[in-house]
Short mmCIF file of C-alpha atoms and ligand atoms in Angstrom, two decimals:
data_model
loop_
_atom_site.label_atom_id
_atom_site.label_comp_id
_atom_site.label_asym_id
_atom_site.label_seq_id
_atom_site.Cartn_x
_atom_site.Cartn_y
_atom_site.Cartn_z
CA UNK A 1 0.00 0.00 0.00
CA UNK A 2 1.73 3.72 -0.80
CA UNK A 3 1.06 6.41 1.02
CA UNK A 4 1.73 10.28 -0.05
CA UNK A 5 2.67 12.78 2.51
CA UNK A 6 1.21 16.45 1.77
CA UNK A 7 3.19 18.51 4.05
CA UNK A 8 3.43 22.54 4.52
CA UNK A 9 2.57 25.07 7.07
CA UNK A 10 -0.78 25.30 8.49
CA UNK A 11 -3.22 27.47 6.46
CA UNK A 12 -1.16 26.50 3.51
CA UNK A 13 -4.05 24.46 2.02
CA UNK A 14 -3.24 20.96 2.54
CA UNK A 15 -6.74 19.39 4.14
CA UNK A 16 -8.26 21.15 1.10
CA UNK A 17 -6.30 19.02 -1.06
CA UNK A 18 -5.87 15.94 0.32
CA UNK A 19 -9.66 16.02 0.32
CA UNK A 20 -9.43 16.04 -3.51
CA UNK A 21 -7.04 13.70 -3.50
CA UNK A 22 -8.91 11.16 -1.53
CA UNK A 23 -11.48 11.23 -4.12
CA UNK A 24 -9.69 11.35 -7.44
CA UNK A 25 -7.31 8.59 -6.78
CA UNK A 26 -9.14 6.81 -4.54
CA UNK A 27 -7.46 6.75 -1.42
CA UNK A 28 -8.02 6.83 2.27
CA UNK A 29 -7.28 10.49 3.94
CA UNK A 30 -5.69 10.38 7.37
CA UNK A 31 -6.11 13.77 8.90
CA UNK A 32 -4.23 13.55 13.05
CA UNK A 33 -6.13 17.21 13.07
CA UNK A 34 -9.15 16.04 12.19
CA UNK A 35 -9.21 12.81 14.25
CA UNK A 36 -7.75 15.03 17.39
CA UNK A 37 -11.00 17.26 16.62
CA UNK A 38 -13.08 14.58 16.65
CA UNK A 39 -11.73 12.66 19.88
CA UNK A 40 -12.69 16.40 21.43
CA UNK A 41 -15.82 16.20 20.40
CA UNK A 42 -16.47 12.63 21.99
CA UNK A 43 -15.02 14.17 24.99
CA UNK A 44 -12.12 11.24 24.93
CA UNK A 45 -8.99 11.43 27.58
CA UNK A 46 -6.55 12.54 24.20
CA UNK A 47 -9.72 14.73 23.25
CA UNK A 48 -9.48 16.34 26.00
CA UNK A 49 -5.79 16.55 26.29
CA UNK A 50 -5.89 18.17 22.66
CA UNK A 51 -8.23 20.96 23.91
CA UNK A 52 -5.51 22.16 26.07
CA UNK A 53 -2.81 22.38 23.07
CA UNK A 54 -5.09 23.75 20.80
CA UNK A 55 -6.14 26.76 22.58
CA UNK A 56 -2.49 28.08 23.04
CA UNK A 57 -1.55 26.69 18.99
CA UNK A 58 0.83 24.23 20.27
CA UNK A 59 1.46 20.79 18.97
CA UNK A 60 0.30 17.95 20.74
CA UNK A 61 3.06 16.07 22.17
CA UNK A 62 4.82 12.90 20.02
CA UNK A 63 3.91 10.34 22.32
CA UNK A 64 0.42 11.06 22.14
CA UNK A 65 0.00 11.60 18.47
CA UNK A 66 1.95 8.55 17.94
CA UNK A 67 0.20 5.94 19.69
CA UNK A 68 -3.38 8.05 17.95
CA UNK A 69 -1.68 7.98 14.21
CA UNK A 70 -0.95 4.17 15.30
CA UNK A 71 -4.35 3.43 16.08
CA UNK A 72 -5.64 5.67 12.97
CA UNK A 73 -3.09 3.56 10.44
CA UNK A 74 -4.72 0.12 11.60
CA UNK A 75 -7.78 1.74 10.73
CA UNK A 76 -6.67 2.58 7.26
CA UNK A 77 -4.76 -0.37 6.12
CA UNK A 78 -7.23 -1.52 3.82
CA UNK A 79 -7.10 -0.25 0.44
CA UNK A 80 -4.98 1.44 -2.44
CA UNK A 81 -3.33 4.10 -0.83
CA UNK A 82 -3.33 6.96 1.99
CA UNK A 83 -2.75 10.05 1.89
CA UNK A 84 -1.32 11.42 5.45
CA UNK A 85 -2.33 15.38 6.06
CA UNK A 86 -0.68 17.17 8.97
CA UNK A 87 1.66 14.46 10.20
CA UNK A 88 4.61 13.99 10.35
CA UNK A 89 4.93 17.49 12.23
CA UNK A 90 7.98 16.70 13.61
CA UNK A 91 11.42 14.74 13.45
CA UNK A 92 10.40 11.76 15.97
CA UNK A 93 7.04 11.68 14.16
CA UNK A 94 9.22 11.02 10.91
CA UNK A 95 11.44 8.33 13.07
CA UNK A 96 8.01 6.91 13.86
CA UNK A 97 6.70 6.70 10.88
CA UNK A 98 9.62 5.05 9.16
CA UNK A 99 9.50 2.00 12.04
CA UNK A 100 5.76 1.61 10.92
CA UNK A 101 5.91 1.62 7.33
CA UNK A 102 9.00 -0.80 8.39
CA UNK A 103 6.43 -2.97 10.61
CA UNK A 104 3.34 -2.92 8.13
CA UNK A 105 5.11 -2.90 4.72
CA UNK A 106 4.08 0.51 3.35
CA UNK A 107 5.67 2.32 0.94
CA UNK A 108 6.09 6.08 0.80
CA UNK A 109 5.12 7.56 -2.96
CA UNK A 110 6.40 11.03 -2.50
CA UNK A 111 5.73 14.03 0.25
CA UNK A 112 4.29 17.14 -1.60
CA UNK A 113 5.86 19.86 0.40
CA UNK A 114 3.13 23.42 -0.23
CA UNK A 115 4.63 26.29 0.14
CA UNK A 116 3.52 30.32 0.93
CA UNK A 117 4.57 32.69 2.04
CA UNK A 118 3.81 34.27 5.87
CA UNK A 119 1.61 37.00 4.88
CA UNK A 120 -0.41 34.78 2.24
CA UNK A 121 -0.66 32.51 5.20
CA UNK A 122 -1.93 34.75 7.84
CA UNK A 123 -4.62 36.00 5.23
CA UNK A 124 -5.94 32.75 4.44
CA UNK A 125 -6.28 32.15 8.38
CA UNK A 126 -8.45 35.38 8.94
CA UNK A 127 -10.30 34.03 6.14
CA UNK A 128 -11.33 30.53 7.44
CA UNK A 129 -12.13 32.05 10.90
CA UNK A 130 -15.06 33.47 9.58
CA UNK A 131 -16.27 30.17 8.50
CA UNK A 132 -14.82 27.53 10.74
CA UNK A 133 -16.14 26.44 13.94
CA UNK A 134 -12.24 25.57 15.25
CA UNK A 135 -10.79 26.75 18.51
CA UNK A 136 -7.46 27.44 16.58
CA UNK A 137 -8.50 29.89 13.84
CA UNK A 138 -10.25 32.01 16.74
CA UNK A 139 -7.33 34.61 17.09
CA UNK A 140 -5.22 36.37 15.70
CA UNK A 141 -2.64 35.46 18.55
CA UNK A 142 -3.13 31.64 17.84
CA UNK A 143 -2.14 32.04 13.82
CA UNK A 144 0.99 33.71 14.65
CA UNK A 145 1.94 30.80 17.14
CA UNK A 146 1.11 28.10 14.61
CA UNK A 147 3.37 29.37 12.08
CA UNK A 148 6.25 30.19 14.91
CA UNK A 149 5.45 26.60 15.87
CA UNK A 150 5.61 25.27 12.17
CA UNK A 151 8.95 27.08 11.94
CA UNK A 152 10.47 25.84 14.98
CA UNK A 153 9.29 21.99 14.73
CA UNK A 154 8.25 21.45 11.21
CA UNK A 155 10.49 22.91 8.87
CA UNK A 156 13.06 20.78 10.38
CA UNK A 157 11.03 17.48 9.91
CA UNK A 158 10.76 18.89 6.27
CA UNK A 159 14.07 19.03 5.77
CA UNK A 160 14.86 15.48 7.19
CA UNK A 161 11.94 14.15 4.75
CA UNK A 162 13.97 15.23 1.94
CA UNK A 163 16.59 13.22 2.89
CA UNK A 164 14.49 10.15 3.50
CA UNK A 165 11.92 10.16 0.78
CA UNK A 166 10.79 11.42 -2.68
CA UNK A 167 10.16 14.79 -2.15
CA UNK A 168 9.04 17.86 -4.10
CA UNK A 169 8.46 21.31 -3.38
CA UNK A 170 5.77 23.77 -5.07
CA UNK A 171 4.27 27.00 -5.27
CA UNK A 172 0.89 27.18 -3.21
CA UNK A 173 -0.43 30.27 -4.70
CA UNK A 174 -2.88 29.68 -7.01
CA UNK A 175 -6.59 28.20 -7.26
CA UNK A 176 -7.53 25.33 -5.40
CA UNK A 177 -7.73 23.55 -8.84
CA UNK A 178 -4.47 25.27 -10.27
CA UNK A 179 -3.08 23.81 -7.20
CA UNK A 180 -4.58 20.25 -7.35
CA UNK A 181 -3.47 19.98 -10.94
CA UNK A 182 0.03 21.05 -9.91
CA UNK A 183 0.24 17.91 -7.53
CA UNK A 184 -1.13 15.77 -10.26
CA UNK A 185 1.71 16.51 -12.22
CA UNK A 186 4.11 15.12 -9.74
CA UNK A 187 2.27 12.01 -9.25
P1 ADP B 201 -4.03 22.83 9.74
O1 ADP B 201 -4.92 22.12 8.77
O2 ADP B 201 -4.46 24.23 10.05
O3 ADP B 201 -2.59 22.74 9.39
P2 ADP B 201 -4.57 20.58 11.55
O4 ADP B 201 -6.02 20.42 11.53
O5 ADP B 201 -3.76 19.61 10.74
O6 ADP B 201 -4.19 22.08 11.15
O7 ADP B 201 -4.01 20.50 13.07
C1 ADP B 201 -4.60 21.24 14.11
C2 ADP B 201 -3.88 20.99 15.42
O8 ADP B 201 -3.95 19.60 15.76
C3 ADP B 201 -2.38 21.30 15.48
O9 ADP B 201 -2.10 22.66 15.69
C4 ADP B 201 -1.97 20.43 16.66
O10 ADP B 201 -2.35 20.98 17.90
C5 ADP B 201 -2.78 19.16 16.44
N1 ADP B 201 -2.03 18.21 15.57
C6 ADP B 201 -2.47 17.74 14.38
N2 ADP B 201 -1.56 16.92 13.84
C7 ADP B 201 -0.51 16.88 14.70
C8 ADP B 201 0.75 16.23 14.71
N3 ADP B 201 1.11 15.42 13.71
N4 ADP B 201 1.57 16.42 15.76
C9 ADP B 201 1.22 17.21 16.79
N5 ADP B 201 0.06 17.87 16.85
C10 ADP B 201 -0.81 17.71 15.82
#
């Protein structure tokens, strides 16, 4: 089973596409966001903890996410492919990842690396506030902290994918189709 990492800052567009994706080619979409949203919702012991991080824009810690995304990969395993949105966020996560593709004989296609820049992304995060219902896109304060945080943790894991996997970089400005076809091309 192959699995394609779309990776970038937050606000950069990538649940958008990996929703697209999911459809087009067919695979399953593994959002750690969305499934940390949703163990909120049910009020879980990591839903709760998740409230906590996501109020201040922090990531939730690597032990936690990894024994969720463990639990969320079992779930997946049936099927052509997945397509993994918002995780890795960070090196471990990557050192995590490689043991379980290891363990369940995955294979990574590529990672699709979006990129903006800042001020595109701070625009597009006033934007969804005034549509979404999530505790993150709230303030002002919170969208400066998840880029800081992206900077800090992420870019580093996106660095050390590039040195593990197929990786490309591209332009995220654009349309959400412009921007769909663009990662079409490098599939
Ligand atoms: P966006 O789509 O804006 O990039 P997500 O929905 O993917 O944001 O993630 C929202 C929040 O969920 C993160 O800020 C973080 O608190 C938590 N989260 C999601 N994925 C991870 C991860 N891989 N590692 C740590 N925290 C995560």
């Amino acid at each position: 089973m192959e699995i394609l990492i779309i990776t970038g800052p937050p606000y950069s567009g990538k649940g958008t596409q990996c929703k697209i994706l999911k459809d087009e080619l067919g695979y399953n979409h593994i959002s750690t966001g969305d499934r940390c949203r949703i163990e909120k919702e049910n009020r879980t012991e990591i839903g709760n903890m998740f409230s906590e991080y996501e109020k201040k824009g922090d990531l939730v810690p690597d032990s936690i996410i990894k024994e969720l995304f463990g639990k969320i990969l079992d779930e997946n395993l049936l099927g052509k492919g997945i397509v993994l949105d918002g995780y890795p966020r960070t090196i471990a996560q990557v050192d995590s990842l490689i043991e379980l593709i290891i363990l369940k004989e995955l294979k990574i296609k590529k990672v699709l690396n979006i990129e903006l820049p800042t001020e595109e992304l701070l625009k597009r995060a006033k934007n969804r506030a005034l549509s979404s219902n999530r505790e993150d896109d709230k303030d002002a304060y919170i969208h400066q902290k998840r880029i800081e945080v992206f900077e800090e943790n992420t870019k580093p894991c996106i660095e050390y994918m590039k040195s593990k996997f197929d990786f490309v970089s591209f332009n995220g400005m654009g349309s959400i189709n412009e921007i769909t076809e663009r990662i079409k091309s490098y599939l």
